[in-house]
Coordinates of C-alpha atoms and ligand atoms in Angstrom, one line a residue:
X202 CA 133.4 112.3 93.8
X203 CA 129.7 111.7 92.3
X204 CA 127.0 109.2 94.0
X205 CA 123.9 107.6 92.2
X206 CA 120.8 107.6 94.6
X207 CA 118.2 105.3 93.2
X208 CA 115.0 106.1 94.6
X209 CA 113.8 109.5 95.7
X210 CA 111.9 109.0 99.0
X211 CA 112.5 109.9 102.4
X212 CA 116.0 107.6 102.9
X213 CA 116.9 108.4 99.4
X214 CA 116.8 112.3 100.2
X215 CA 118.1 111.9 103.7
X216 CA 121.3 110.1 101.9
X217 CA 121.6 112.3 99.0
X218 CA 121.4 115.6 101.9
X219 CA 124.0 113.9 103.8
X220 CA 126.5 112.5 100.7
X221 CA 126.4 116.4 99.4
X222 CA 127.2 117.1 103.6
X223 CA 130.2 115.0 102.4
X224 CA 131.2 116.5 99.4
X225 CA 129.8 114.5 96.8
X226 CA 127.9 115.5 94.0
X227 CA 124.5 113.7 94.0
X228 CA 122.2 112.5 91.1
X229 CA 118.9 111.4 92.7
X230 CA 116.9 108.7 90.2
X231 CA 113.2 107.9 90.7
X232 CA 111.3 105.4 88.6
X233 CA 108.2 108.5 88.8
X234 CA 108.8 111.5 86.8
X235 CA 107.6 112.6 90.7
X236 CA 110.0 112.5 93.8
X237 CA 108.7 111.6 97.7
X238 CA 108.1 108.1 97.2
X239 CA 105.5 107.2 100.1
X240 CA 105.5 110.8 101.7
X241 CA 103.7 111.7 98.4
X242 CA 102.0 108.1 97.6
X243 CA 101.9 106.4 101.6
X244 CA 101.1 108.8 104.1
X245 CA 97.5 109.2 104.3
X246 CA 95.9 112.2 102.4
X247 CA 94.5 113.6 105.7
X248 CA 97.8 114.0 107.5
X249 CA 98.8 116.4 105.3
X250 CA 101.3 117.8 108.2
X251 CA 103.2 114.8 107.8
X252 CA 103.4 115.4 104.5
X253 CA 105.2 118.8 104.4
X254 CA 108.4 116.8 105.0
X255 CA 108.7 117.5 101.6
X256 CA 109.9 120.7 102.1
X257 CA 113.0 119.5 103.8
X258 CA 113.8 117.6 100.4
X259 CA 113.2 120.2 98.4
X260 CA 115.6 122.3 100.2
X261 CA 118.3 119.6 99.3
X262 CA 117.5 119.7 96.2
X263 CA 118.2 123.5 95.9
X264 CA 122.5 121.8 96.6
X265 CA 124.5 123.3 93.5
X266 CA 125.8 119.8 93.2
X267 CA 122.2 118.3 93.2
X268 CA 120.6 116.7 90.4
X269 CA 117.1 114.6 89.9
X270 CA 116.3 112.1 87.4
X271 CA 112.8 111.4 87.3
X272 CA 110.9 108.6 85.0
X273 CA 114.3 106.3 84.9
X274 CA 113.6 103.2 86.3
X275 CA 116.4 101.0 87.4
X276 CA 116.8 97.5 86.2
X277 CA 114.2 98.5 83.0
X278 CA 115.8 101.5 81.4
X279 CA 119.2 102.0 83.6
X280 CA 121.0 98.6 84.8
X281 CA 123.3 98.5 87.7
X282 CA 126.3 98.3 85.5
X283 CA 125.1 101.5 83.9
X284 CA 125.6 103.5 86.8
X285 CA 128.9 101.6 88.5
X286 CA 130.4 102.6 84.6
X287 CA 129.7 106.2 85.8
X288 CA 129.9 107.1 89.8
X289 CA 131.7 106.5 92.5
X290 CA 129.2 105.6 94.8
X291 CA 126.0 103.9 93.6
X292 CA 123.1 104.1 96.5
X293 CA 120.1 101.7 96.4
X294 CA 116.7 103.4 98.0
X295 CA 114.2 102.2 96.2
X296 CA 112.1 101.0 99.2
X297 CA 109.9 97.8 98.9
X298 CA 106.5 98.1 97.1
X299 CA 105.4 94.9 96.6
X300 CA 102.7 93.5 99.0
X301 CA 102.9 89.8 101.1
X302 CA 100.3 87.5 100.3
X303 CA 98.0 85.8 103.4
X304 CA 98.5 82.6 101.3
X305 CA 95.2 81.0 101.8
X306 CA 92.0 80.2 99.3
X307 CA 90.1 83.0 97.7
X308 CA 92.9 85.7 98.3
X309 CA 92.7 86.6 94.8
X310 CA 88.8 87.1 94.2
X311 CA 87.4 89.8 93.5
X312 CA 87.0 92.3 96.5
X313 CA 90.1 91.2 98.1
X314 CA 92.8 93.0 97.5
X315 CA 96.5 94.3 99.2
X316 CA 96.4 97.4 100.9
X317 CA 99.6 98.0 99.1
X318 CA 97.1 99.0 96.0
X319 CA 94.4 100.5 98.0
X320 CA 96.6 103.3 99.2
X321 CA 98.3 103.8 96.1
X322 CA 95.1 104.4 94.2
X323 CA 93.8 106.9 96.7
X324 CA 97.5 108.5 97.0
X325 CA 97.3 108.9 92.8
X326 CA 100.5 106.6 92.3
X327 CA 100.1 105.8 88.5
X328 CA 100.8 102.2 88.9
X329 CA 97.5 102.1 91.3
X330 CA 95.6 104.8 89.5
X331 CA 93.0 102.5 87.2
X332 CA 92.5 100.0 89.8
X333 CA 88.7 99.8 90.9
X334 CA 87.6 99.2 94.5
X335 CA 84.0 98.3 94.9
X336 CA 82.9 99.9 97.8
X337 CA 79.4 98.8 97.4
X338 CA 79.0 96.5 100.8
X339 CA 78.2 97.3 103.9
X340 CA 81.5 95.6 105.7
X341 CA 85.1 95.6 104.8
X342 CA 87.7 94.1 106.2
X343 CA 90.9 95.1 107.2
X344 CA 93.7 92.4 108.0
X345 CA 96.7 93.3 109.9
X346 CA 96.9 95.4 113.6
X347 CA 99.8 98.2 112.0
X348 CA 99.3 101.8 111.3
X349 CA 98.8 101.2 107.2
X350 CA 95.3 98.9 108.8
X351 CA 94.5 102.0 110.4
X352 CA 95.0 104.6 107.5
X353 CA 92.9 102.1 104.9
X354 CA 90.0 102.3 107.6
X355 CA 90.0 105.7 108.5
X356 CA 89.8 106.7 104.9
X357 CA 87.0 104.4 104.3
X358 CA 84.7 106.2 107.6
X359 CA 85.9 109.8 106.2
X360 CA 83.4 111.9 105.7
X361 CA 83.3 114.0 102.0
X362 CA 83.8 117.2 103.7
X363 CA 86.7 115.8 105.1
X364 CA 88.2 114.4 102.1
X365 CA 87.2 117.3 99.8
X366 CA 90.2 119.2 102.4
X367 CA 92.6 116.6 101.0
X368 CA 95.1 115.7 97.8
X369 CA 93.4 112.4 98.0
X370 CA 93.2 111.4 94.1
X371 CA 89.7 112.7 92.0
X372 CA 88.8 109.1 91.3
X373 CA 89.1 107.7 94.5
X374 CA 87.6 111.1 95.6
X375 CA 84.4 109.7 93.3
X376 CA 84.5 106.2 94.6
X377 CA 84.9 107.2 98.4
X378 CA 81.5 109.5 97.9
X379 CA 79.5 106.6 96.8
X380 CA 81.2 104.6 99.3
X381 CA 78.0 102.2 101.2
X382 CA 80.5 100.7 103.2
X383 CA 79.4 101.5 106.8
X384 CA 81.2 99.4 109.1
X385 CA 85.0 98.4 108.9
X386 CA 86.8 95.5 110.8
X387 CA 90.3 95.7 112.1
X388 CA 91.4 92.0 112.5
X389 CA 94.4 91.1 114.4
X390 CA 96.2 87.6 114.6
X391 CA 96.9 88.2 118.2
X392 CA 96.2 90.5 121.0
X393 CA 95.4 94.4 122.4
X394 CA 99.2 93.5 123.8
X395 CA 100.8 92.8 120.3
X396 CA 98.9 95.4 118.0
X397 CA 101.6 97.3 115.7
X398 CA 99.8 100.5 116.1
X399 CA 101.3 103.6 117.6
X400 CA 99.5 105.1 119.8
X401 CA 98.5 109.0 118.4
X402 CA 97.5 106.6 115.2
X403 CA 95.1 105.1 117.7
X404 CA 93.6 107.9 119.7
X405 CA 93.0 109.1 116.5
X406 CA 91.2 106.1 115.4
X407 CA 88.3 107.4 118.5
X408 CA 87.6 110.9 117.3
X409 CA 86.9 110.0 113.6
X410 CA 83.5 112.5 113.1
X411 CA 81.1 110.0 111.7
X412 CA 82.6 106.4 113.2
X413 CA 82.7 104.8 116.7
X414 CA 85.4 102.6 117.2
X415 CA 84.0 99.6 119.1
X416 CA 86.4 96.9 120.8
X417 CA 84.6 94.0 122.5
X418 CA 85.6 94.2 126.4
X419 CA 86.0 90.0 126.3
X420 CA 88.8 91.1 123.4
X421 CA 90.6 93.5 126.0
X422 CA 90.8 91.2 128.7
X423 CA 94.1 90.0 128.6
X424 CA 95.7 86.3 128.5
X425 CA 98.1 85.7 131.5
X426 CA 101.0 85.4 129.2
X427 CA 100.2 89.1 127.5
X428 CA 99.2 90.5 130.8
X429 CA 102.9 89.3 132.5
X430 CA 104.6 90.6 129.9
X431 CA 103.2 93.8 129.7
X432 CA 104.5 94.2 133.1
X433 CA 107.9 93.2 132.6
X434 CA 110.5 95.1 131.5
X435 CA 110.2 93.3 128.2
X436 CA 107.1 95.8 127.1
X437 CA 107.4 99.1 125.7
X438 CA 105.5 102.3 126.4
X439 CA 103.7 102.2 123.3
X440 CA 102.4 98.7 124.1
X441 CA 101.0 99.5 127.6
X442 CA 99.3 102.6 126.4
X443 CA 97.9 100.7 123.2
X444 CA 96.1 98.3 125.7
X445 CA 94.6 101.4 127.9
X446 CA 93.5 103.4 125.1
X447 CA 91.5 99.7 123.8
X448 CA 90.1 99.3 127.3
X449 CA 88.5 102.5 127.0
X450 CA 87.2 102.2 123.6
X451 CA 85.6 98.7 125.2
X452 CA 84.1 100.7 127.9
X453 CA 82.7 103.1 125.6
X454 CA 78.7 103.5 125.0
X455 CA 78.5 103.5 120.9
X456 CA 77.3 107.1 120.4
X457 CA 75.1 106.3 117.6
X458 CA 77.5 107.5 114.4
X459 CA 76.5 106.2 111.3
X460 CA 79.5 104.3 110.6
X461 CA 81.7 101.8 112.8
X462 CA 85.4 101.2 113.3
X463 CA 85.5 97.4 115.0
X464 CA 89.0 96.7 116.2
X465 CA 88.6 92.6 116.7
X466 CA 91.6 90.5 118.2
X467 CA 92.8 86.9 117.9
X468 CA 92.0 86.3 114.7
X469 CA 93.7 84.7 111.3
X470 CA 91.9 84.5 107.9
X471 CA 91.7 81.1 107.1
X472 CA 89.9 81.3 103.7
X473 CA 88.0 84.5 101.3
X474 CA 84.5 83.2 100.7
X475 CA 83.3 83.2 97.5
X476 CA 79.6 84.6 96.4
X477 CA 79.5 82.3 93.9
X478 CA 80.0 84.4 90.9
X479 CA 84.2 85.1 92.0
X480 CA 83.2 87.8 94.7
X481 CA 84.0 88.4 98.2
X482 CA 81.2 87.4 100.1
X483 CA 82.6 86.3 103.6
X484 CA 85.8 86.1 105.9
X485 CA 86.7 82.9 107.6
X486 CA 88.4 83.1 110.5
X487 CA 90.1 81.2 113.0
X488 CA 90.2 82.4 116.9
X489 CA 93.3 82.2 118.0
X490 CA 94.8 82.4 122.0
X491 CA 98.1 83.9 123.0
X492 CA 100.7 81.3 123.8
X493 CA 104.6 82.1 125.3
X494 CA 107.3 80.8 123.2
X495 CA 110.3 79.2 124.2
X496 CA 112.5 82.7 123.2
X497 CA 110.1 85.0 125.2
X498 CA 107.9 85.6 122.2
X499 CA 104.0 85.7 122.5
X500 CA 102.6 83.7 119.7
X501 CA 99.2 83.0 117.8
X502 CA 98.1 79.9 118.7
X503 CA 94.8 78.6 117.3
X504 CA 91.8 77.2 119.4
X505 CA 90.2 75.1 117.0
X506 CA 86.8 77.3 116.5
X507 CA 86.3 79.3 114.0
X508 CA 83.8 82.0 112.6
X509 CA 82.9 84.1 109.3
X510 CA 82.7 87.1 109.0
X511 CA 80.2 88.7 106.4
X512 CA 82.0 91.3 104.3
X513 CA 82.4 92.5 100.5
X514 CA 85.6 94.1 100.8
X515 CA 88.6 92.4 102.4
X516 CA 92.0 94.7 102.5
X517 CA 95.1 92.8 103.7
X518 CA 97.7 95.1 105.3
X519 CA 100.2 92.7 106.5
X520 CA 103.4 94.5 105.5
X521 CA 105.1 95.7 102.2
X522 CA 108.0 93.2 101.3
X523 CA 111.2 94.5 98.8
X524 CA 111.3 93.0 95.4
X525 CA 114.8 91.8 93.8
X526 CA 116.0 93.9 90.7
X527 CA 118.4 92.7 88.3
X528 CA 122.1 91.6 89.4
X529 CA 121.5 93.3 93.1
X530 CA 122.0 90.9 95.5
X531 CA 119.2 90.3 97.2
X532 CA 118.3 87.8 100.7
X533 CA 114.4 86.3 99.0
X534 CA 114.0 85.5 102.8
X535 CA 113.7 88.9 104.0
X536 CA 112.6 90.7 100.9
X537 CA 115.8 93.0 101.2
X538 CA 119.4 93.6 99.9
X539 CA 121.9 91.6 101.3
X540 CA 123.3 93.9 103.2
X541 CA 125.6 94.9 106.5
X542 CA 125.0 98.4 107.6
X543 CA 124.4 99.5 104.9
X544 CA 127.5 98.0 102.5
X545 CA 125.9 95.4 99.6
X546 CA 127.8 91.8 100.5
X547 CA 127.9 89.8 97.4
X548 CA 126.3 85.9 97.7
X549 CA 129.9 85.2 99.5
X550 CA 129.0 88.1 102.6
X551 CA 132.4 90.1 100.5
X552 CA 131.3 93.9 100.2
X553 CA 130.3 95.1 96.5
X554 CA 132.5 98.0 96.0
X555 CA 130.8 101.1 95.8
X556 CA 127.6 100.1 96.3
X557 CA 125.1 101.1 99.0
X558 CA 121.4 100.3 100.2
X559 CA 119.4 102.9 102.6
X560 CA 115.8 102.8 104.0
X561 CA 113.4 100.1 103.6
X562 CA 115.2 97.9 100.8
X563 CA 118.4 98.1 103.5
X564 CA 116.1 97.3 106.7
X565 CA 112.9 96.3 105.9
X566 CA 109.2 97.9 105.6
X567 CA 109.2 99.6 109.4
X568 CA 109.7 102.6 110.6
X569 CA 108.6 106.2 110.4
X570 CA 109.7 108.9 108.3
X571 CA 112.2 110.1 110.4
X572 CA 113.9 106.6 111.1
X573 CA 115.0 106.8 107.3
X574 CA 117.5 109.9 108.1
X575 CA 119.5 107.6 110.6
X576 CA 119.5 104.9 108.9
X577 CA 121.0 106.9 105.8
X578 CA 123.8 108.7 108.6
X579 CA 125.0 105.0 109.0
X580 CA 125.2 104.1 105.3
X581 CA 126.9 107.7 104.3
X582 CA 129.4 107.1 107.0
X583 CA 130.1 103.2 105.8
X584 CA 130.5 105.3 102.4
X585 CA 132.9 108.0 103.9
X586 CA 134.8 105.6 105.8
X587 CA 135.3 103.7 102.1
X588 CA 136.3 106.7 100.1
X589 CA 138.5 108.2 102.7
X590 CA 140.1 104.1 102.7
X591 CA 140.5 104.6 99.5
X592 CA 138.4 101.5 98.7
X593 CA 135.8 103.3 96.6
X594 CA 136.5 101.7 92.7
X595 CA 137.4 103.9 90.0
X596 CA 134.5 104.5 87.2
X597 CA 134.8 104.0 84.1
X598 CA 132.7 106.9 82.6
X599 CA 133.0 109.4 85.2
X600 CA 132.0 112.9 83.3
X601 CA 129.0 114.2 85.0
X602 CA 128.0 116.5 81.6
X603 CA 127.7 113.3 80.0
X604 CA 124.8 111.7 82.3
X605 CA 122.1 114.0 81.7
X606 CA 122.7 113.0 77.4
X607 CA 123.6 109.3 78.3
X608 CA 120.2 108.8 80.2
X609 CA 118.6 111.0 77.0
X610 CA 118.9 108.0 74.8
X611 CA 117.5 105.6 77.4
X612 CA 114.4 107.1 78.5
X613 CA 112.1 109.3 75.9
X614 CA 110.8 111.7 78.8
X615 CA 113.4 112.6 81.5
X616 CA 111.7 115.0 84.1
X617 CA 114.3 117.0 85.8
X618 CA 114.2 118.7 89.3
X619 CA 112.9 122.2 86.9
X620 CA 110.6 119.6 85.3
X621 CA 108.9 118.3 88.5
X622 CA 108.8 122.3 90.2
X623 CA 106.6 122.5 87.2
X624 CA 104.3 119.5 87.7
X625 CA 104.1 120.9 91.3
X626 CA 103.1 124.1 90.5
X627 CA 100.2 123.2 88.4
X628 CA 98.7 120.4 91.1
X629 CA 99.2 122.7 93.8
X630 CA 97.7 125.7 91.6
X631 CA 94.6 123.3 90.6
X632 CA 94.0 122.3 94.8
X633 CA 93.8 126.4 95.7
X634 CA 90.5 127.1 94.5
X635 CA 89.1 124.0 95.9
X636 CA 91.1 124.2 99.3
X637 CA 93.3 121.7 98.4
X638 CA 96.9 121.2 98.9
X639 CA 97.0 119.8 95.6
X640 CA 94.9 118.1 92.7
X641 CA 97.3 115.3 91.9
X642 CA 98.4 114.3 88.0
X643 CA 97.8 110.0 88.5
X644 CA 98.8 109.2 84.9
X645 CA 102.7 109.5 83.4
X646 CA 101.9 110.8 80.2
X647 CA 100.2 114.0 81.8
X648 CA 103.0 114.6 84.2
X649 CA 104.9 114.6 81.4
X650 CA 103.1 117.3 79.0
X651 CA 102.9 119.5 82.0
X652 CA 106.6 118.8 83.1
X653 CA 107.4 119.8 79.2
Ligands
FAD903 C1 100.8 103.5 103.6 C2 102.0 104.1 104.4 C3 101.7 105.2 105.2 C4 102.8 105.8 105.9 N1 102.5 106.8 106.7 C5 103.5 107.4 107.5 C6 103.2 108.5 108.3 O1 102.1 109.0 108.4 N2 104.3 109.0 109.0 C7 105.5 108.4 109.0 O2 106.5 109.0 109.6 N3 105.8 107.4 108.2 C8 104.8 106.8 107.5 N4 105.1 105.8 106.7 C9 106.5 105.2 106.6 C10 107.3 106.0 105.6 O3 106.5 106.3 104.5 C11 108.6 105.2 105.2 O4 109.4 105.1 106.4 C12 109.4 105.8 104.1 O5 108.7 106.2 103.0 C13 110.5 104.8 103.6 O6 111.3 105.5 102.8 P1 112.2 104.8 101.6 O7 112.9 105.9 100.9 O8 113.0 103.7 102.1 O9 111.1 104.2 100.6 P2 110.0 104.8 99.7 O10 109.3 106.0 100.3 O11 109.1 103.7 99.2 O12 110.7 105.4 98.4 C14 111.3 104.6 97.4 C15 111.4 105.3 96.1 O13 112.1 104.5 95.1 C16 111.4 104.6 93.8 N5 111.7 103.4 93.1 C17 111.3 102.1 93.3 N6 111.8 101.3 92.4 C18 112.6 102.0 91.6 C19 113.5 101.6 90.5 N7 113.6 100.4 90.1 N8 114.2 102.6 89.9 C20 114.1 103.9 90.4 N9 113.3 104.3 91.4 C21 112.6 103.3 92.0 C22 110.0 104.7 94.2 O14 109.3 105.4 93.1 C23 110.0 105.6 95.4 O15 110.0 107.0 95.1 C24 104.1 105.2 105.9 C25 104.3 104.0 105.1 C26 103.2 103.5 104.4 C27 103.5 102.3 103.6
NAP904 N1 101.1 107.5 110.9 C1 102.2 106.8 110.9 O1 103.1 107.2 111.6 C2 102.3 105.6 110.0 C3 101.3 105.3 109.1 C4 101.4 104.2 108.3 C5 102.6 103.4 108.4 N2 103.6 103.8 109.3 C6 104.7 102.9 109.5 O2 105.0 102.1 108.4 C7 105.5 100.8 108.8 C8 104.7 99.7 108.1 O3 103.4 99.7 108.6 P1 102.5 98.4 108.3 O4 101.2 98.6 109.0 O5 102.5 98.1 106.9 O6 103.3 97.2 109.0 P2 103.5 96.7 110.5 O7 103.5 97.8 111.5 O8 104.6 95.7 110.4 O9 102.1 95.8 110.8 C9 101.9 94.6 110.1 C10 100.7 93.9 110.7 O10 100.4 92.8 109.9 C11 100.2 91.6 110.7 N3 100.5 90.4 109.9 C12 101.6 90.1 109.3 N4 101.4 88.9 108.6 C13 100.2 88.5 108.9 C14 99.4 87.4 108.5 N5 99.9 86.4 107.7 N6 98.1 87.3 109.0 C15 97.6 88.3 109.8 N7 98.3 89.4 110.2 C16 99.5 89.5 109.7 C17 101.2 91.8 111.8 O11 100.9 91.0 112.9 P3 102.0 90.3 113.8 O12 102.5 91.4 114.7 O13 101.3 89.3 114.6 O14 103.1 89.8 112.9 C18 101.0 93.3 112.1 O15 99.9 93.5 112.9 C19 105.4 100.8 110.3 O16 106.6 101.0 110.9 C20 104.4 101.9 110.6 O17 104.5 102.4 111.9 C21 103.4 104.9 110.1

């Protein structure tokens, strides 16, 4: 039997690893003519440890029964239909790129962008590759208490040394040297108690070479309804070390680094100030206090003042959401295929036979790298359990000679797995002399000449 995976990041490798397990053959599709998905364009450039996950892939990938299909985009030059006509199991895994929006006035001048972009551009993803950040102010903002906030403002306090170490992309390389932004502000719309962050991603946050990190001791000092809950059984480990690790940053003396990490609690955006000529000039914000709800929850709840803050830059990282792509059926209110564990339900909650989601478009935008391998054991066994039922439909088209030739006349430039070994090979060949682990391609039509 022959499965489709659409989308070749870390879920859509874990499921294409575990469907061969099975005994399928696998053809792995990704929009890029390059595979990873946010290993190779999320994970920040200077965790590059994190990063040799990849290696685990591309062991899959070795599979006699493994194929890749890179630059063939799903709903633009393949449609759904397309690949039901030719496998027996069609896997969604095409995670959730698109960005949420604050929703309030001056979101969309200039200087105020989603971190979505931000790390895209400095990851080289092509779609992100000719934005332009103007890193000419002395304050950025960073919106959002989760470890994507922290990433976007430890690569804006790297120092060029640093960096030079890194497969960050040559243009944001560029920008990031002429970089006068000096102090960046972590904002979150409630407490030290309810901060997203994990904890490494924090203590990290304190030994950055040329930043302090600076947390206002009135900001640590928690609200009786945080401070009861942290002692309940309700709290988790990460979220009582996460409020030690911020009173000791509050207790630090600043040390006198040129730059500044300012983690700032109890705060929502209210509005993006304009300069006067379309341009970020100011945050403001309202103070917020922590308030129980009546589920157990702790909510923002706001006081009534408000401040600005004075900034040029102001990067939102408040979650990626899942876009809908043609005839999948999608839930708009979560931003994710309708799903249940892992099975697509059509709009009457029936399963779609044959078809499968996995990873962030299954569950949403959380969870680390690894979370994406269980995730894809569940959906592989809902996919088992349905071909060993005998409930898996029959295709229609189901020679696997044919695909390679079908998808030939669909897209001019297919990059197969031999294509991207090639594109690999040259980045990685053009990092060595500078110490790199690679000196990424950011634009498809290179990756193509080089693929060949
Ligand atoms: C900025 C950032 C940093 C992160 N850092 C870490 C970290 O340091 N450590 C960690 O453990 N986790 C980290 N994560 C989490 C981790 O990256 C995710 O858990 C994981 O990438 C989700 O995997 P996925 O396969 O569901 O989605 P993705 O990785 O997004 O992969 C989806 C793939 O689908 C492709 N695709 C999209 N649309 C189509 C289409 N229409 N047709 C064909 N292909 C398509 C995309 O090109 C992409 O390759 C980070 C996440 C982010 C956002
Ligand atoms: N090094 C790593 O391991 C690493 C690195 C990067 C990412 N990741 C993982 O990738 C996943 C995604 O990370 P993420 O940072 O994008 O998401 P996240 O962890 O869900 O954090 C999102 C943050 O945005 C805030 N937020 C949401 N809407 C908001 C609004 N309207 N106004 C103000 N704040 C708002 C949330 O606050 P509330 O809590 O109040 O809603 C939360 O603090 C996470 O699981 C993360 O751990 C891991």
């Amino acid at each position: 039997m022959r499965a489709a995976v659409v989308g070749a990041g870390p879920s859509g490798f874990y499921a294409s690893d575990q469907l061969l397990d099975a005994g399928f053959e696998v053809d792995l599709f990704d929009a890029l003519p390059t595979p990873y998905g946010l290993v190779r364009a999320g994970v920040a450039p200077d965790h590059p440890k994190i990063k040799s996950v990849t290696r685990v892939y591309a062991k899959t990938a070795q599979h006699p029964a493994f194929r890749f299909f890179g630059g063939v985009q799903l709903g633009a030059d393949i449609a759904r239909d397309d690949l039901l006509a030719r496998y027996d199991a069609v896997v969604y895994a095409f995670g959730t790129a698109s960005d949420n929006r604050l929703g309030i006035p001056g979101e969309d001048l200039l200087g105020s962008h989603a971190a979505t972009e931000f790390v895209g551009w400095y990851n080289g993803h092509p779609a992100h590759a000719d934005h332009a950040f103007d890193l000419s102010s002395e304050r950025a903002v960073v919106i959002g208490n989760g470890n994507v906030a922290i990433d976007v403002a430890r690569m804006l306090t790297l120092t060029a040394d640093e960096l030079a170490a890194t497969d960050t992309a040559d243009h944001a390389l560029a920008a990031f040297a002429g970089s006068r932004t000096r102090e960046v502000v972590v904002l979150g719309r409630r407490g030290p108690a309810q901060a997203a962050f994990t904890n490494p991603e924090l203590i990290e946050l304190g030994e950055l070479a040329r930043a302090d990190v600076t947390v206002d001791s009135e900001d640590v000092r928690l609200d009786a309804a945080s401070a009861a809950w942290l002692e309940s059984d309700a709290a988790d480990r990460t979220a009582r070390r996460n409020v030690e690790i911020l009173k000791d940053y509050a207790a630090r003396p600043p040390s006198g680094r040129s730059h500044r990490v300012v983690l700032r609690f109890l705060r929502s955006p209210l509005e993006v100030l304009d300069d006067g000529n379309g341009r970020v000039a100011g945050l403001r914000v309202a103070i917020n206090r922590i308030e129980a709800t009546a589920t157990g929850g702790l909510q923002a709840v706001a006081t009534g003042e408000e401040e600005v803050i004075d900034c040029g830059l102001v990067l939102r990282s408040i979650g990626y959401r899942g876009a809908p792509l043609a005839g999948i059926p999608f839930d708009d209110r979560s931003g994710l295929i309708r799903n249940d564990e892992g099975r697509v339900l059509d709009a009457s909650g029936a399963p779609c036979p044959g078809e499968y989601t996995v990873g962030w478009i299954k569950r949403g935008p959380s969870g680390v790298i690894g979370t994406n391998k269980k995730c894809a054991g569940g959906t592989v066994a809902r996919i088992v359990e349905d071909r060993d039922a005998g409930r898996l439909p029959v295709p229609a088209s189901p020679g696997s000679e044919d695909v390679e030739m079908w998808l030939r006349t669909r897209v001019a430039r297919l990059v197969t797995w031999d294509g991207w070994t090639v594109i690999d090979a040259h980045e990685t060949a053009a990092g060595e002399p500078h110490g790199r682990p690679r000196v990424k391609l950011v634009r498809i039509p290179d990756m193509h000449a080089v693929a060949g």
